[in-house]
Structures are given as structure tokens and as C-alpha cells.
mmCIF file with all atom_site columns, C-alpha atoms in Angstrom:
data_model
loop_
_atom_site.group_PDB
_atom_site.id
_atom_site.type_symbol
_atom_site.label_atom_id
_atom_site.label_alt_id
_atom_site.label_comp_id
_atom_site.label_asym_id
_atom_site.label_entity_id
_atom_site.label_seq_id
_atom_site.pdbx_PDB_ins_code
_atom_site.Cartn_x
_atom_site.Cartn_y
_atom_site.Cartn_z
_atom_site.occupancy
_atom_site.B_iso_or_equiv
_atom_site.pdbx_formal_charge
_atom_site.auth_seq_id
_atom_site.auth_comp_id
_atom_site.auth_asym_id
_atom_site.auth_atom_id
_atom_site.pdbx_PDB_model_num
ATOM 1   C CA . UNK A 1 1   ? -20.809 34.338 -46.996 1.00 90.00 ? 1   UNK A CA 1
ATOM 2   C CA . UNK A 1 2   ? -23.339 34.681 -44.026 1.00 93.00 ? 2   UNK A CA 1
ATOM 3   C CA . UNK A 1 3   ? -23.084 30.704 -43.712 1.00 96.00 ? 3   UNK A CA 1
ATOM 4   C CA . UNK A 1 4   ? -19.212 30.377 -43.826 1.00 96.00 ? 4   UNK A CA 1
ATOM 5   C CA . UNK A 1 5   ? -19.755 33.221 -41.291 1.00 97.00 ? 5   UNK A CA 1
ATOM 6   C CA . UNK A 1 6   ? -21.764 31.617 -38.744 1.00 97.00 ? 6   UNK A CA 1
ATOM 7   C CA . UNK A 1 7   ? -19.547 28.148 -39.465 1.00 98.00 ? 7   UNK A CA 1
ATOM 8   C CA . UNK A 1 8   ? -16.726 30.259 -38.105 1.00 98.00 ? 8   UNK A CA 1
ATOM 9   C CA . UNK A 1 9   ? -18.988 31.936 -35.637 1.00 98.00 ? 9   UNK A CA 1
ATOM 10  C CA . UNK A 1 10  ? -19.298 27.912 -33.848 1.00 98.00 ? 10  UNK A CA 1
ATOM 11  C CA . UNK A 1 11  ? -15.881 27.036 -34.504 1.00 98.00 ? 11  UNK A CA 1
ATOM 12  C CA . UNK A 1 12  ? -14.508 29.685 -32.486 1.00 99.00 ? 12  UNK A CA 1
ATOM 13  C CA . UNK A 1 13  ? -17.505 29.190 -29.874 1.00 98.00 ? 13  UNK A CA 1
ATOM 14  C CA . UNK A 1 14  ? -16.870 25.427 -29.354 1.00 98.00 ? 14  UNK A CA 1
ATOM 15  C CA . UNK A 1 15  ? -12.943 26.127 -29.132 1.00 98.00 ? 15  UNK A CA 1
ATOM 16  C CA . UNK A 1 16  ? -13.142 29.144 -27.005 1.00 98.00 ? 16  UNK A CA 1
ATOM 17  C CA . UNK A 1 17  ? -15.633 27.922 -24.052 1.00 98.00 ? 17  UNK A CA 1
ATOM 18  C CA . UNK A 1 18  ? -14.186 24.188 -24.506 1.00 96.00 ? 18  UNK A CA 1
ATOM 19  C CA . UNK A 1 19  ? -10.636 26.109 -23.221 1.00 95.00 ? 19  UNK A CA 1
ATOM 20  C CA . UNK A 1 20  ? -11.931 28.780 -21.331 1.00 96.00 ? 20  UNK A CA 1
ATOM 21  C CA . UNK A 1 21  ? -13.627 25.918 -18.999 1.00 95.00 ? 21  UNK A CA 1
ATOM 22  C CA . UNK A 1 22  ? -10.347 23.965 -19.139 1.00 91.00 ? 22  UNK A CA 1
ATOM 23  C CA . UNK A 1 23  ? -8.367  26.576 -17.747 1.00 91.00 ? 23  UNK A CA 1
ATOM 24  C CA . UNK A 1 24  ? -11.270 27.592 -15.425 1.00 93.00 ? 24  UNK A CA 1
ATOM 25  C CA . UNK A 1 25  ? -11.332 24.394 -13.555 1.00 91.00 ? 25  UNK A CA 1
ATOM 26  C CA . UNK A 1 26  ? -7.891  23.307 -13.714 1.00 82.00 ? 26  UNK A CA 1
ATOM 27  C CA . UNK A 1 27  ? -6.157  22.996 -10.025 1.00 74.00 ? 27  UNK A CA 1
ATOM 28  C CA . UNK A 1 28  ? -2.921  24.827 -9.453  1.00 67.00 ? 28  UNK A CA 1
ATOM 29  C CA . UNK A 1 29  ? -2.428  20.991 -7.858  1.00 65.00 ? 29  UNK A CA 1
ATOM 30  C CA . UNK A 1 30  ? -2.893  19.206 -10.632 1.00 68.00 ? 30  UNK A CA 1
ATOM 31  C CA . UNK A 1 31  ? 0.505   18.573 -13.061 1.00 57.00 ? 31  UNK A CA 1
ATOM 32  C CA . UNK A 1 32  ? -0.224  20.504 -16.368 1.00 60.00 ? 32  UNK A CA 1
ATOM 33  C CA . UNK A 1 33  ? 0.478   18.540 -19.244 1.00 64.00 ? 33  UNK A CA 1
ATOM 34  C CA . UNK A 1 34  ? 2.411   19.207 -22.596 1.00 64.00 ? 34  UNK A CA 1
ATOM 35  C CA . UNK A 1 35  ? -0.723  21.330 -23.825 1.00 71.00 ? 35  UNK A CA 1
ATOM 36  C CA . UNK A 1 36  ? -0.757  23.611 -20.506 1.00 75.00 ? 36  UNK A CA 1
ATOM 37  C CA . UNK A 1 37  ? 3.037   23.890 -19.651 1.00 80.00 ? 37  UNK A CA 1
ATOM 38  C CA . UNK A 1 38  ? 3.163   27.352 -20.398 1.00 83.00 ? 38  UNK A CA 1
ATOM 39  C CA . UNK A 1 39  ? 0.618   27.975 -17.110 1.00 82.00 ? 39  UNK A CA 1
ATOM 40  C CA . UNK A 1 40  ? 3.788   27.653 -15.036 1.00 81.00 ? 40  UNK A CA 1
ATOM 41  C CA . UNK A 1 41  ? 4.727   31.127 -16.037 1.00 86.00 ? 41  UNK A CA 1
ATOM 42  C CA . UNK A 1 42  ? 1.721   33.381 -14.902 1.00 89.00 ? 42  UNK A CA 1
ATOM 43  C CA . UNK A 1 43  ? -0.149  33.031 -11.624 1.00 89.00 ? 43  UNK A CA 1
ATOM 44  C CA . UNK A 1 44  ? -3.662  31.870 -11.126 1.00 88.00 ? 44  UNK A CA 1
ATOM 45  C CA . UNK A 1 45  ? -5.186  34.947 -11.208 1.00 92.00 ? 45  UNK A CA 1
ATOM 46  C CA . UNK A 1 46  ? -4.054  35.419 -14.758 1.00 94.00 ? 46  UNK A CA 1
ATOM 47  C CA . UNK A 1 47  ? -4.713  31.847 -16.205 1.00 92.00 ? 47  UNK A CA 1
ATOM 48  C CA . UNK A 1 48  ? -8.471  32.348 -14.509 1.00 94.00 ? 48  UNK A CA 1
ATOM 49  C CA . UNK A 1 49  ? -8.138  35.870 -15.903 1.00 96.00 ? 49  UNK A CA 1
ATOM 50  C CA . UNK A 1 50  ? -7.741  34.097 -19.662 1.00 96.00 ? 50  UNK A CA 1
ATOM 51  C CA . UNK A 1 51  ? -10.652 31.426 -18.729 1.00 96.00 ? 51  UNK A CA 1
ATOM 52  C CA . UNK A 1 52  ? -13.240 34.161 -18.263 1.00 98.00 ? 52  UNK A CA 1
ATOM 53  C CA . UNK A 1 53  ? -11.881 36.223 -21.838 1.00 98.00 ? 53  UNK A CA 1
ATOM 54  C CA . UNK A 1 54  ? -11.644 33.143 -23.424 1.00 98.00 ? 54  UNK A CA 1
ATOM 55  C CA . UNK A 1 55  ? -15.778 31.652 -21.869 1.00 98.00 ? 55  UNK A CA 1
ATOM 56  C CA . UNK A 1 56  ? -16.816 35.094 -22.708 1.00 98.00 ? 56  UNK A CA 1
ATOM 57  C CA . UNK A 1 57  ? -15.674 35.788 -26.260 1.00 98.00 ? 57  UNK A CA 1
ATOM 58  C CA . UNK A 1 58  ? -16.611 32.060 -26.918 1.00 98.00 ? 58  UNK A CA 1
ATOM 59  C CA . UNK A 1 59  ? -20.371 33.291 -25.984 1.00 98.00 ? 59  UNK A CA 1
ATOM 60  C CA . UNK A 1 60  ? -20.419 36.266 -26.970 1.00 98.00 ? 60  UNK A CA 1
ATOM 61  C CA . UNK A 1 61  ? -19.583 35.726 -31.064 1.00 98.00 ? 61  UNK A CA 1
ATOM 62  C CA . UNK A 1 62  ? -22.947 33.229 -30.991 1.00 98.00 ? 62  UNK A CA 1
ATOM 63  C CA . UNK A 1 63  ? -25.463 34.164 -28.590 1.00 98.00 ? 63  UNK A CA 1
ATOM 64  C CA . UNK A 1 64  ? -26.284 38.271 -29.592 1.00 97.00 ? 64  UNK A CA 1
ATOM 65  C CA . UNK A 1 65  ? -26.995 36.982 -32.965 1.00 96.00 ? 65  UNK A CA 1
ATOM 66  C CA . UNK A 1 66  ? -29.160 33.953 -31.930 1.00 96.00 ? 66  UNK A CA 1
ATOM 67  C CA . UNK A 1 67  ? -31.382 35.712 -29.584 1.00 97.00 ? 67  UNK A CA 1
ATOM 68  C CA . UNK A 1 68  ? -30.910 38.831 -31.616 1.00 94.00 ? 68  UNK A CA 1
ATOM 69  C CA . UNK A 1 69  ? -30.498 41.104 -28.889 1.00 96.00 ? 69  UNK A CA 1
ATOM 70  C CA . UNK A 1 70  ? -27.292 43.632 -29.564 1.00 96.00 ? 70  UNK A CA 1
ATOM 71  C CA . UNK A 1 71  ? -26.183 41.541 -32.380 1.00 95.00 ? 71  UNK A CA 1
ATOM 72  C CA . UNK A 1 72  ? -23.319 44.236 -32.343 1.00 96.00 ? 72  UNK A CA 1
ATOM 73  C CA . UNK A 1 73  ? -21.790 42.361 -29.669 1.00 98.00 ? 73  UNK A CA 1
ATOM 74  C CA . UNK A 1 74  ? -20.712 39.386 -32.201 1.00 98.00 ? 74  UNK A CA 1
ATOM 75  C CA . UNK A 1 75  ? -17.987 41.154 -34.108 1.00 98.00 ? 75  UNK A CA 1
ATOM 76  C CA . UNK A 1 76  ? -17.100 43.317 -30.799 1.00 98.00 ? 76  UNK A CA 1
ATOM 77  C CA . UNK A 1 77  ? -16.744 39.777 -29.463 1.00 98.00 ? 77  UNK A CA 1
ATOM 78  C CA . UNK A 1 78  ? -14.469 38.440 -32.162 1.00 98.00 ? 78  UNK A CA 1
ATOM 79  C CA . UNK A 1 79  ? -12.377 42.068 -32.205 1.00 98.00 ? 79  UNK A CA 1
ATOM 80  C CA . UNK A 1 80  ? -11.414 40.858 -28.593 1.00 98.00 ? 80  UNK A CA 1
ATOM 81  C CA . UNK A 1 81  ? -10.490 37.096 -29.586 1.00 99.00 ? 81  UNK A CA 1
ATOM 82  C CA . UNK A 1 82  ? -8.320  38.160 -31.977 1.00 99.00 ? 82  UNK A CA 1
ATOM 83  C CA . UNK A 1 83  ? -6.526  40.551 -30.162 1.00 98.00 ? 83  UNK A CA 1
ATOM 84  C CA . UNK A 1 84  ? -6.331  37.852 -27.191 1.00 98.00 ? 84  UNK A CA 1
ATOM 85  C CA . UNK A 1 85  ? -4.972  35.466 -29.971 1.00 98.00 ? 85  UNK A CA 1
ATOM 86  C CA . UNK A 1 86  ? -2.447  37.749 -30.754 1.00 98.00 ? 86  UNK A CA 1
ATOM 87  C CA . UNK A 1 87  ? -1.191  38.365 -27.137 1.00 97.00 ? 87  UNK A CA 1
ATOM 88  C CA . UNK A 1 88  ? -1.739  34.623 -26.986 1.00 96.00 ? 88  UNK A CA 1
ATOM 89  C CA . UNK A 1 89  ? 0.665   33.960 -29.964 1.00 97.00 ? 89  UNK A CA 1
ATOM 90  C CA . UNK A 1 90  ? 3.157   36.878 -28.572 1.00 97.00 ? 90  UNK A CA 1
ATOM 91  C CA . UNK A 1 91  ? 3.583   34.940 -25.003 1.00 96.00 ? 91  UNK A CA 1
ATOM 92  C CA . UNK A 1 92  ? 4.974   31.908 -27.232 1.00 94.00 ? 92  UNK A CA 1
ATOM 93  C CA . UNK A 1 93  ? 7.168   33.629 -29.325 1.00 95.00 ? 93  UNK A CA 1
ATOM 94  C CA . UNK A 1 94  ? 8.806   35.359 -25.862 1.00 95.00 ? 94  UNK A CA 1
ATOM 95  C CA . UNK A 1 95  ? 8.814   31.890 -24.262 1.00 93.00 ? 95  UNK A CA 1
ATOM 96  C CA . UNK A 1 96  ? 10.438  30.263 -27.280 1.00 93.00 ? 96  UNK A CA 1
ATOM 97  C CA . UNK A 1 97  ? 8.010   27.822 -27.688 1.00 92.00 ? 97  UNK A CA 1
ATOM 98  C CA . UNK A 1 98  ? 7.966   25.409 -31.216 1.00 92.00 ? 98  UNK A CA 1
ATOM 99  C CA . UNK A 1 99  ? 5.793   26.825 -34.070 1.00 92.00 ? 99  UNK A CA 1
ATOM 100 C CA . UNK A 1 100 ? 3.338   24.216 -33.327 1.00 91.00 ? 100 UNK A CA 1
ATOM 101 C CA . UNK A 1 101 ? 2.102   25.869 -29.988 1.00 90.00 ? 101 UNK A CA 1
ATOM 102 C CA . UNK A 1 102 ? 1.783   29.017 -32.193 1.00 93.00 ? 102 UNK A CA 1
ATOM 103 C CA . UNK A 1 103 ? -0.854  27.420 -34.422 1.00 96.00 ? 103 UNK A CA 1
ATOM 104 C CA . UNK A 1 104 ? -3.584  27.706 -32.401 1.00 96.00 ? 104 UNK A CA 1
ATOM 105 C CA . UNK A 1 105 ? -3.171  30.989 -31.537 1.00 97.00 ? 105 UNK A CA 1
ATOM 106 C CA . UNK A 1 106 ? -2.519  31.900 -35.240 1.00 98.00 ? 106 UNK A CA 1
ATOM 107 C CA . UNK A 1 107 ? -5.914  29.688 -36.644 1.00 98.00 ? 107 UNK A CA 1
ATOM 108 C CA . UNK A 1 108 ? -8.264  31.184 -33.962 1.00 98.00 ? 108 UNK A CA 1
ATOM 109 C CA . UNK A 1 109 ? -6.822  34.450 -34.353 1.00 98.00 ? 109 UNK A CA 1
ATOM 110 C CA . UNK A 1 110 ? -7.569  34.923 -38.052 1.00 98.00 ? 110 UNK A CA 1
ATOM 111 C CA . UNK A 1 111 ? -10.974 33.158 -37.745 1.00 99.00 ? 111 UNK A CA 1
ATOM 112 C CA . UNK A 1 112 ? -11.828 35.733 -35.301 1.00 99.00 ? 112 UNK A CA 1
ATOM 113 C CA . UNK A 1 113 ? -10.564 38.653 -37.519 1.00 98.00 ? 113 UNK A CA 1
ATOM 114 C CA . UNK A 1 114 ? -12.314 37.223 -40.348 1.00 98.00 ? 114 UNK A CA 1
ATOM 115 C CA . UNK A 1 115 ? -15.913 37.010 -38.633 1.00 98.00 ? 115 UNK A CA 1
ATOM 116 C CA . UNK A 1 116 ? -15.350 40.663 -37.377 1.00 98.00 ? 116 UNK A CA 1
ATOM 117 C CA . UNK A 1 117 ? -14.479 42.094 -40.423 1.00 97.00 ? 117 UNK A CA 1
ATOM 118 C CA . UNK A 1 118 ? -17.347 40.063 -41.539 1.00 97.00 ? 118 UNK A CA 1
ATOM 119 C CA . UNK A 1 119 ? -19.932 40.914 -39.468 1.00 97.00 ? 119 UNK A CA 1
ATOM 120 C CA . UNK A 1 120 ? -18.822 44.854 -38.845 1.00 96.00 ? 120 UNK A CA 1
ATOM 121 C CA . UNK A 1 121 ? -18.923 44.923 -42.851 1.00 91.00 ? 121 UNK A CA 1
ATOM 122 C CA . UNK A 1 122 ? -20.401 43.460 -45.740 1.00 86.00 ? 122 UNK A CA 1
ATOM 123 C CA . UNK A 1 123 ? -22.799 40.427 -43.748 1.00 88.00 ? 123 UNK A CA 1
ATOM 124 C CA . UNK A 1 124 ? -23.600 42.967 -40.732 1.00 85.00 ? 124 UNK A CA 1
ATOM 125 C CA . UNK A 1 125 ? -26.738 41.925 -38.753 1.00 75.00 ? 125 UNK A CA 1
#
């Protein structure tokens, strides 16, 4: 279980700070494709506000357990994804977006649950 655990642990860390950085250093000027429509609807502040949760989380569910200092933070970390995931997946629903936008959210959400109950339970550091 510890391996499946740290799989997750990268999946979520590649996906998180690959879209964290996306939305980080994406220009209000630039046109948003299909992917980043739903930008239009909240303000930069809150779309860098989601970068930094997003870079963050994506750290902080590898890098306390690699240089084991307060590996506590790595389930804290994935707590927080998941409950982003889920305020991620509730925007959608209230924008009326397909099911396919909500996949994402979904996926990342319960990988993120998963390594926290994980790692605050049976494969704690």
C-alpha cells in the first residue's frame, strides 16, 4: 500500500504544480481556451488565488515525506486538495458545465482523499 501511496502521492504532484503554474502565468490578455473558459467568471485575484493552492498542495503531498521533515504535512496537504477538488467540482455543477469538465475535479479529488486517509491512517510516516 505505501507504494500505490506514493504513486498517487506524484500523480497528484505532477497534476497539481503542472496547473497551478498554468494558471499562475496565464495573462488576463491572452484568450483562454476550451480547458480555461470557466476563468471568465472569477477575477484574477482568485484564479492566482487557485494557482498558489493548487503549486502548494502539489508540493506539499511530496516534499515533507522526501526530506522527512513534518511528514505530517503530506496528508494535511492532500486534506486541502480534496476539499479544493470539491469546491472545484461544485463551481461546474453551478456553471452547468458537461460531466466531462467534472472529471478532473472528481479523479484528483478522490486521489487526494485516498492518500490522506492513507497517510493519516494505516501507512502513516
Amino acid at each position: 500500500m505505501n507504494t500505490a501511496l506514493w504513486i498517487i502521492a506524484a500523480v497528484l504532484a505532477v497534476a497539481f504544480i503542472l496547473a497551478g503554474v498554468a494558471k499562475l502565468t496565464r495573462s488576463r490578455s491572452e484568450p483562454t481556451g476550451a480547458d480555461m473558459d470557466w476563468s471568465d467568471d472569477l477575477t484574477d485575484g482568485q484564479v492566482t488565488a487557485i494557482g498558489v493552492v493548487e503549486v502548494a498542495g502539489g508540493i506539499g503531498v511530496v516534499l515533507p515525506a522526501v526530506v522527512d521533515i513534518a511528514p505530517i504535512l503530506v496528508p494535511i496537504a492532500a486534506t486541502g486538495l480534496a476539499i479544493a477538488m470539491a469546491g472545484a467540482a461544485a463551481f461546474h455543477i453551478r456553471r452547468n458545465d458537461p460531466p466531462a469538465k467534472l472529471v478532473p475535479s472528481i479523479v484528483l479529488g478522490i486521489l487526494a482523499a485516498l492518500l490522506a486517509f492513507g497517510r493519516f491512517g494505516p501507512e502513516a510516516f
